[in-house]
mmCIF file of C-alpha atoms in Angstrom:
data_model
loop_
_atom_site.group_PDB
_atom_site.id
_atom_site.type_symbol
_atom_site.label_atom_id
_atom_site.label_comp_id
_atom_site.label_asym_id
_atom_site.label_seq_id
_atom_site.Cartn_x
_atom_site.Cartn_y
_atom_site.Cartn_z
ATOM 1 C CA UNK A 1030 86.805 57.728 103.394
ATOM 2 C CA UNK A 1031 85.201 54.492 104.256
ATOM 3 C CA UNK A 1032 82.273 53.881 106.616
ATOM 4 C CA UNK A 1033 81.021 50.489 107.758
ATOM 5 C CA UNK A 1034 77.265 50.048 108.056
ATOM 6 C CA UNK A 1035 74.431 47.695 107.266
ATOM 7 C CA UNK A 1036 71.475 47.605 105.014
ATOM 8 C CA UNK A 1037 68.314 45.459 104.981
ATOM 9 C CA UNK A 1038 68.606 42.430 102.764
ATOM 10 C CA UNK A 1039 65.243 43.308 101.309
ATOM 11 C CA UNK A 1040 66.619 46.649 99.992
ATOM 12 C CA UNK A 1041 69.839 45.208 98.536
ATOM 13 C CA UNK A 1042 70.869 42.409 96.171
ATOM 14 C CA UNK A 1043 74.435 42.176 97.572
ATOM 15 C CA UNK A 1044 75.698 38.961 98.938
ATOM 16 C CA UNK A 1045 76.169 38.500 102.709
ATOM 17 C CA UNK A 1046 79.488 39.363 104.257
ATOM 18 C CA UNK A 1047 81.728 36.375 105.149
ATOM 19 C CA UNK A 1048 81.409 37.565 108.727
ATOM 20 C CA UNK A 1049 77.835 36.424 108.742
ATOM 21 C CA UNK A 1050 76.926 32.758 109.041
ATOM 22 C CA UNK A 1051 73.699 30.795 108.349
ATOM 23 C CA UNK A 1052 72.203 28.969 111.336
ATOM 24 C CA UNK A 1053 69.332 26.614 110.497
ATOM 25 C CA UNK A 1054 68.268 26.634 114.181
ATOM 26 C CA UNK A 1055 67.645 30.319 114.075
ATOM 27 C CA UNK A 1056 64.195 31.622 113.009
ATOM 28 C CA UNK A 1057 64.219 33.169 109.574
ATOM 29 C CA UNK A 1058 64.124 36.986 109.194
ATOM 30 C CA UNK A 1059 62.890 38.575 105.985
ATOM 31 C CA UNK A 1060 65.012 41.616 106.612
ATOM 32 C CA UNK A 1061 68.431 40.188 107.667
ATOM 33 C CA UNK A 1062 71.038 42.834 107.808
ATOM 34 C CA UNK A 1063 73.934 42.680 105.332
ATOM 35 C CA UNK A 1064 77.289 44.349 106.245
ATOM 36 C CA UNK A 1065 78.769 46.784 103.814
ATOM 37 C CA UNK A 1066 81.467 49.426 103.669
ATOM 38 C CA UNK A 1067 80.622 52.809 102.081
ATOM 39 C CA UNK A 1068 82.893 55.393 100.561
ATOM 40 C CA UNK A 1069 82.784 58.799 98.886
ATOM 41 C CA UNK A 1070 83.622 58.955 95.224
ATOM 42 C CA UNK A 1071 84.045 61.738 92.653
ATOM 43 C CA UNK A 1072 80.873 62.460 90.729
ATOM 44 C CA UNK A 1073 80.730 60.809 87.271
ATOM 45 C CA UNK A 1074 78.360 61.072 84.254
ATOM 46 C CA UNK A 1075 77.106 57.555 85.031
ATOM 47 C CA UNK A 1076 75.755 58.830 88.293
ATOM 48 C CA UNK A 1077 73.134 60.869 86.531
ATOM 49 C CA UNK A 1078 70.054 58.805 87.324
ATOM 50 C CA UNK A 1079 71.047 58.046 90.818
ATOM 51 C CA UNK A 1080 71.593 61.708 91.601
ATOM 52 C CA UNK A 1081 68.283 62.682 90.054
ATOM 53 C CA UNK A 1082 66.471 60.180 92.195
ATOM 54 C CA UNK A 1083 68.023 61.665 95.297
ATOM 55 C CA UNK A 1084 67.008 65.161 94.245
ATOM 56 C CA UNK A 1085 63.467 63.927 93.799
ATOM 57 C CA UNK A 1086 63.464 62.878 97.431
ATOM 58 C CA UNK A 1087 64.099 66.490 98.373
ATOM 59 C CA UNK A 1088 61.892 68.347 95.933
ATOM 60 C CA UNK A 1089 59.162 65.776 95.400
ATOM 61 C CA UNK A 1090 56.463 67.209 93.064
ATOM 62 C CA UNK A 1091 57.689 70.877 93.230
ATOM 63 C CA UNK A 1092 58.340 72.902 90.132
ATOM 64 C CA UNK A 1093 62.154 72.423 90.423
ATOM 65 C CA UNK A 1094 63.522 70.830 87.215
ATOM 66 C CA UNK A 1095 65.646 67.964 88.802
ATOM 67 C CA UNK A 1096 66.835 66.835 85.387
ATOM 68 C CA UNK A 1097 68.528 70.179 84.670
ATOM 69 C CA UNK A 1098 69.832 70.439 88.238
ATOM 70 C CA UNK A 1099 71.327 66.929 87.885
ATOM 71 C CA UNK A 1100 73.032 67.925 84.676
ATOM 72 C CA UNK A 1101 74.605 70.963 86.403
ATOM 73 C CA UNK A 1102 75.901 68.805 89.321
ATOM 74 C CA UNK A 1103 77.379 66.167 86.957
ATOM 75 C CA UNK A 1104 78.966 68.783 84.651
ATOM 76 C CA UNK A 1105 80.735 70.789 87.352
ATOM 77 C CA UNK A 1106 83.316 68.177 88.301
ATOM 78 C CA UNK A 1107 85.379 70.281 90.625
ATOM 79 C CA UNK A 1108 83.436 69.614 93.850
ATOM 80 C CA UNK A 1109 81.178 66.983 95.310
ATOM 81 C CA UNK A 1110 81.032 63.299 96.167
ATOM 82 C CA UNK A 1111 78.591 60.454 95.822
ATOM 83 C CA UNK A 1112 78.244 57.676 98.382
ATOM 84 C CA UNK A 1113 78.711 54.182 97.007
ATOM 85 C CA UNK A 1114 79.305 50.662 98.307
ATOM 86 C CA UNK A 1115 83.059 49.966 98.420
ATOM 87 C CA UNK A 1116 84.071 47.614 95.538
ATOM 88 C CA UNK A 1117 86.733 45.425 97.129
ATOM 89 C CA UNK A 1118 88.569 42.747 95.267
ATOM 90 C CA UNK A 1119 86.251 40.071 94.167
ATOM 91 C CA UNK A 1120 83.152 42.105 94.878
ATOM 92 C CA UNK A 1121 80.822 43.283 92.206
ATOM 93 C CA UNK A 1122 80.247 47.012 91.938
ATOM 94 C CA UNK A 1123 76.890 48.007 90.481
ATOM 95 C CA UNK A 1124 77.565 51.734 90.806
ATOM 96 C CA UNK A 1125 74.424 52.568 92.670
ATOM 97 C CA UNK A 1126 74.396 56.146 94.023
ATOM 98 C CA UNK A 1127 73.319 55.942 97.668
ATOM 99 C CA UNK A 1128 73.968 59.594 98.631
ATOM 100 C CA UNK A 1129 75.451 62.850 97.401
ATOM 101 C CA UNK A 1130 77.199 65.877 98.975
ATOM 102 C CA UNK A 1131 77.814 68.855 96.656
ATOM 103 C CA UNK A 1132 77.310 72.549 96.224
ATOM 104 C CA UNK A 1133 75.995 74.610 93.224
ATOM 105 C CA UNK A 1134 76.141 78.374 92.966
ATOM 106 C CA UNK A 1135 72.767 80.233 93.231
ATOM 107 C CA UNK A 1136 74.290 83.551 92.211
ATOM 108 C CA UNK A 1137 76.974 82.861 89.623
ATOM 109 C CA UNK A 1138 74.763 80.455 87.578
ATOM 110 C CA UNK A 1139 71.621 81.681 85.910
ATOM 111 C CA UNK A 1140 70.067 78.304 85.069
ATOM 112 C CA UNK A 1141 66.276 77.992 85.055
ATOM 113 C CA UNK A 1142 66.317 75.199 87.671
ATOM 114 C CA UNK A 1143 68.255 77.341 90.122
ATOM 115 C CA UNK A 1144 65.779 80.223 89.669
ATOM 116 C CA UNK A 1145 63.076 77.566 90.487
ATOM 117 C CA UNK A 1146 64.941 76.591 93.643
ATOM 118 C CA UNK A 1147 65.085 80.257 94.788
ATOM 119 C CA UNK A 1148 61.449 80.853 93.868
ATOM 120 C CA UNK A 1149 60.428 77.744 95.824
ATOM 121 C CA UNK A 1150 62.292 78.975 98.889
ATOM 122 C CA UNK A 1151 60.834 82.466 98.651
ATOM 123 C CA UNK A 1152 57.266 81.251 98.063
ATOM 124 C CA UNK A 1153 57.328 78.829 101.015
ATOM 125 C CA UNK A 1154 59.050 81.415 103.280
ATOM 126 C CA UNK A 1155 56.444 83.983 102.489
ATOM 127 C CA UNK A 1156 53.694 81.470 103.252
ATOM 128 C CA UNK A 1157 55.091 79.982 106.412
ATOM 129 C CA UNK A 1158 57.603 82.549 107.834
ATOM 130 C CA UNK A 1159 56.805 85.938 106.342
ATOM 131 C CA UNK A 1160 58.942 87.830 108.809
ATOM 132 C CA UNK A 1161 62.097 86.263 107.342
ATOM 133 C CA UNK A 1162 61.057 86.781 103.656
ATOM 134 C CA UNK A 1163 62.903 90.084 103.187
ATOM 135 C CA UNK A 1164 66.187 88.829 104.577
ATOM 136 C CA UNK A 1165 65.911 85.538 102.532
ATOM 137 C CA UNK A 1166 65.244 87.564 99.402
ATOM 138 C CA UNK A 1167 68.320 89.716 100.020
ATOM 139 C CA UNK A 1168 70.568 86.708 100.518
ATOM 140 C CA UNK A 1169 69.252 84.787 97.517
ATOM 141 C CA UNK A 1170 69.544 87.758 95.237
ATOM 142 C CA UNK A 1171 73.232 88.008 96.063
ATOM 143 C CA UNK A 1172 72.987 91.343 97.774
ATOM 144 C CA UNK A 1173 75.012 90.096 100.736
ATOM 145 C CA UNK A 1174 77.408 87.971 98.811
ATOM 146 C CA UNK A 1175 77.581 84.828 96.589
ATOM 147 C CA UNK A 1176 75.388 82.000 97.720
ATOM 148 C CA UNK A 1177 76.056 78.244 97.362
ATOM 149 C CA UNK A 1178 73.243 75.724 97.394
ATOM 150 C CA UNK A 1179 74.477 72.852 99.623
ATOM 151 C CA UNK A 1180 72.939 69.511 98.612
ATOM 152 C CA UNK A 1181 73.423 66.722 101.269
ATOM 153 C CA UNK A 1182 71.123 63.825 100.622
ATOM 154 C CA UNK A 1183 71.237 60.025 101.057
ATOM 155 C CA UNK A 1184 68.998 56.999 101.635
ATOM 156 C CA UNK A 1185 67.917 56.643 105.219
ATOM 157 C CA UNK A 1186 69.698 53.304 105.827
ATOM 158 C CA UNK A 1187 73.199 54.757 105.033
ATOM 159 C CA UNK A 1188 75.187 55.280 108.176
ATOM 160 C CA UNK A 1189 75.106 58.770 109.519
ATOM 161 C CA UNK A 1190 78.824 58.880 110.341
ATOM 162 C CA UNK A 1191 79.652 59.140 106.614
ATOM 163 C CA UNK A 1192 78.252 62.686 106.542
ATOM 164 C CA UNK A 1193 81.122 64.254 108.398
ATOM 165 C CA UNK A 1194 84.024 63.186 106.172
ATOM 166 C CA UNK A 1195 81.966 63.937 103.020
ATOM 167 C CA UNK A 1196 81.021 67.418 104.155
ATOM 168 C CA UNK A 1197 84.578 68.252 105.382
ATOM 169 C CA UNK A 1198 85.969 67.084 101.999
ATOM 170 C CA UNK A 1199 83.338 69.160 100.179
ATOM 171 C CA UNK A 1200 84.405 72.385 101.956
ATOM 172 C CA UNK A 1201 88.065 71.564 101.120
ATOM 173 C CA UNK A 1202 87.170 71.157 97.537
ATOM 174 C CA UNK A 1203 85.242 74.426 97.540
ATOM 175 C CA UNK A 1204 88.178 76.299 98.879
ATOM 176 C CA UNK A 1205 90.582 74.699 96.373
ATOM 177 C CA UNK A 1206 88.297 75.580 93.461
ATOM 178 C CA UNK A 1207 87.884 79.112 94.683
ATOM 179 C CA UNK A 1208 91.621 79.523 95.031
ATOM 180 C CA UNK A 1209 91.990 78.478 91.417
ATOM 181 C CA UNK A 1210 89.654 81.368 90.394
ATOM 182 C CA UNK A 1211 86.537 79.252 89.869
ATOM 183 C CA UNK A 1212 83.178 80.515 90.957
ATOM 184 C CA UNK A 1213 82.930 78.908 94.431
ATOM 185 C CA UNK A 1214 83.663 82.037 96.528
ATOM 186 C CA UNK A 1215 80.602 81.726 98.693
ATOM 187 C CA UNK A 1216 79.799 83.992 101.582
ATOM 188 C CA UNK A 1217 76.481 82.196 102.308
ATOM 189 C CA UNK A 1218 74.971 78.758 101.919
ATOM 190 C CA UNK A 1219 71.373 77.726 101.344
ATOM 191 C CA UNK A 1220 70.491 74.323 102.752
ATOM 192 C CA UNK A 1221 67.365 72.180 102.521
ATOM 193 C CA UNK A 1222 66.790 69.278 104.943
ATOM 194 C CA UNK A 1223 64.160 66.601 105.184
ATOM 195 C CA UNK A 1224 62.317 66.841 108.490
ATOM 196 C CA UNK A 1225 59.234 65.427 110.092
ATOM 197 C CA UNK A 1226 56.765 66.581 112.697
ATOM 198 C CA UNK A 1227 54.307 64.610 114.746
ATOM 199 C CA UNK A 1228 50.812 65.741 113.905
ATOM 200 C CA UNK A 1229 48.820 67.726 116.400
ATOM 201 C CA UNK A 1230 45.838 65.882 117.913
ATOM 202 C CA UNK A 1231 42.517 66.799 116.251
ATOM 203 C CA UNK A 1232 41.332 68.772 119.357
ATOM 204 C CA UNK A 1233 44.457 70.871 119.263
ATOM 205 C CA UNK A 1234 44.166 71.497 115.525
ATOM 206 C CA UNK A 1235 41.072 73.499 116.178
ATOM 207 C CA UNK A 1236 43.039 75.706 118.530
ATOM 208 C CA UNK A 1237 46.237 75.749 116.400
ATOM 209 C CA UNK A 1238 46.795 79.446 117.084
ATOM 210 C CA UNK A 1239 47.336 78.818 120.818
ATOM 211 C CA UNK A 1240 48.800 75.306 120.675
ATOM 212 C CA UNK A 1241 52.533 74.856 120.649
ATOM 213 C CA UNK A 1242 53.893 73.130 117.559
ATOM 214 C CA UNK A 1243 55.493 69.763 118.029
ATOM 215 C CA UNK A 1244 59.248 69.821 117.443
ATOM 216 C CA UNK A 1245 60.710 69.022 114.106
ATOM 217 C CA UNK A 1246 62.814 65.892 113.766
ATOM 218 C CA UNK A 1247 65.706 65.966 111.246
ATOM 219 C CA UNK A 1248 66.147 62.827 109.231
ATOM 220 C CA UNK A 1249 69.875 63.423 109.181
ATOM 221 C CA UNK A 1250 71.449 64.369 112.508
ATOM 222 C CA UNK A 1251 74.225 66.552 111.010
ATOM 223 C CA UNK A 1252 71.510 69.108 110.224
ATOM 224 C CA UNK A 1253 71.025 69.736 113.949
ATOM 225 C CA UNK A 1254 74.527 71.243 114.109
ATOM 226 C CA UNK A 1255 73.865 73.306 111.041
ATOM 227 C CA UNK A 1256 70.635 74.706 112.503
ATOM 228 C CA UNK A 1257 72.451 75.959 115.545
ATOM 229 C CA UNK A 1258 74.466 78.316 113.355
ATOM 230 C CA UNK A 1259 71.816 79.382 110.847
ATOM 231 C CA UNK A 1260 71.086 82.954 110.092
ATOM 232 C CA UNK A 1261 67.466 82.007 109.388
ATOM 233 C CA UNK A 1262 65.411 78.853 109.358
ATOM 234 C CA UNK A 1263 61.902 78.003 108.290
ATOM 235 C CA UNK A 1264 59.943 74.865 107.503
ATOM 236 C CA UNK A 1265 57.079 73.987 105.252
ATOM 237 C CA UNK A 1266 54.837 70.893 104.896
ATOM 238 C CA UNK A 1267 55.096 68.577 101.953
ATOM 239 C CA UNK A 1268 52.521 65.901 102.776
ATOM 240 C CA UNK A 1269 50.291 66.701 99.787
ATOM 241 C CA UNK A 1270 53.261 66.866 97.498
ATOM 242 C CA UNK A 1271 54.914 63.667 98.702
ATOM 243 C CA UNK A 1272 52.503 61.124 97.225
ATOM 244 C CA UNK A 1273 54.240 57.860 96.158
ATOM 245 C CA UNK A 1274 57.662 59.486 96.135
ATOM 246 C CA UNK A 1275 57.527 59.782 99.860
ATOM 247 C CA UNK A 1276 56.072 56.343 100.288
ATOM 248 C CA UNK A 1277 53.952 55.632 103.440
ATOM 249 C CA UNK A 1278 54.056 56.808 107.036
ATOM 250 C CA UNK A 1279 57.096 57.440 109.046
ATOM 251 C CA UNK A 1280 57.387 56.941 112.887
ATOM 252 C CA UNK A 1281 59.400 58.556 115.613
ATOM 253 C CA UNK A 1282 58.771 56.400 118.659
ATOM 254 C CA UNK A 1283 55.044 55.571 118.627
ATOM 255 C CA UNK A 1284 54.047 58.700 116.662
ATOM 256 C CA UNK A 1285 53.227 58.973 112.948
ATOM 257 C CA UNK A 1286 55.237 61.837 111.470
ATOM 258 C CA UNK A 1287 54.260 64.414 108.893
ATOM 259 C CA UNK A 1288 56.906 65.294 106.232
ATOM 260 C CA UNK A 1289 58.351 68.765 106.087
ATOM 261 C CA UNK A 1290 61.273 70.502 104.373
ATOM 262 C CA UNK A 1291 63.446 72.819 106.436
ATOM 263 C CA UNK A 1292 65.426 75.582 104.800
ATOM 264 C CA UNK A 1293 68.420 77.206 106.362
ATOM 265 C CA UNK A 1294 70.740 80.062 105.465
ATOM 266 C CA UNK A 1295 74.196 79.998 106.993
ATOM 267 C CA UNK A 1296 77.223 82.293 106.726
ATOM 268 C CA UNK A 1297 80.284 80.496 105.368
ATOM 269 C CA UNK A 1298 82.067 80.772 108.773
ATOM 270 C CA UNK A 1299 79.080 79.319 110.668
ATOM 271 C CA UNK A 1300 78.818 76.461 108.175
ATOM 272 C CA UNK A 1301 82.538 75.682 108.535
ATOM 273 C CA UNK A 1302 82.253 75.837 112.299
ATOM 274 C CA UNK A 1303 79.290 73.464 112.293
ATOM 275 C CA UNK A 1304 80.888 70.873 110.014
ATOM 276 C CA UNK A 1305 84.148 70.978 111.909
ATOM 277 C CA UNK A 1306 82.269 69.873 115.014
ATOM 278 C CA UNK A 1307 80.526 66.883 113.377
#
């Protein structure tokens, strides 16, 4: 599946498309857009460092061992795709990983990093949405069925419309692997999404118990559809953990946004329904 999009020249060393022309009469722009086509590819061993960097965007400075988690993702081989720039004839392919969509079992596998993922979710749920903690614990412990950890992450300047074909392909691969007797028979999925919230004015912070919280903004729009079908949803702030990994302030309109992570649990049927409507 190919998707056309653009990236800032400042963030890419690729040459301009032949569709673009230089015009000496035009004022220079330090961030000229460069046209690319993107595609999903099977995960390879050489993708290790690129995948790990994407996982760091999600987990920041948390205790989750992103090195071990990346090793699991690369070693599975049956499911998942990376996003890369299409390498057409005559075009150099540097193999950069720009995004990933995959799933890892939280109940079949007993790796330390997956225990850390579950512990992180439970800790933050208890701190920020205690009423949902019992249900979350039951799901993550596998008491309601096997749970897959859906990882859907990419750089912000990658076109959003690549998400739908990647996620639909992922679900197809999961079903095919499960039909072959492999451990992808998930009844539930855990998902973590990057979100932002406009900060409360200082006056309202003093009255936080009565002030309505500003709405969360998903960085990737496909998560809005997933949220509609979620069994439970909670969010937690990551401003202190973000540091240099997060990299500066983000804006939505004229407001500075504070970084959060939003965790969702979806039944397999609800996930399939949400992705089919993307």
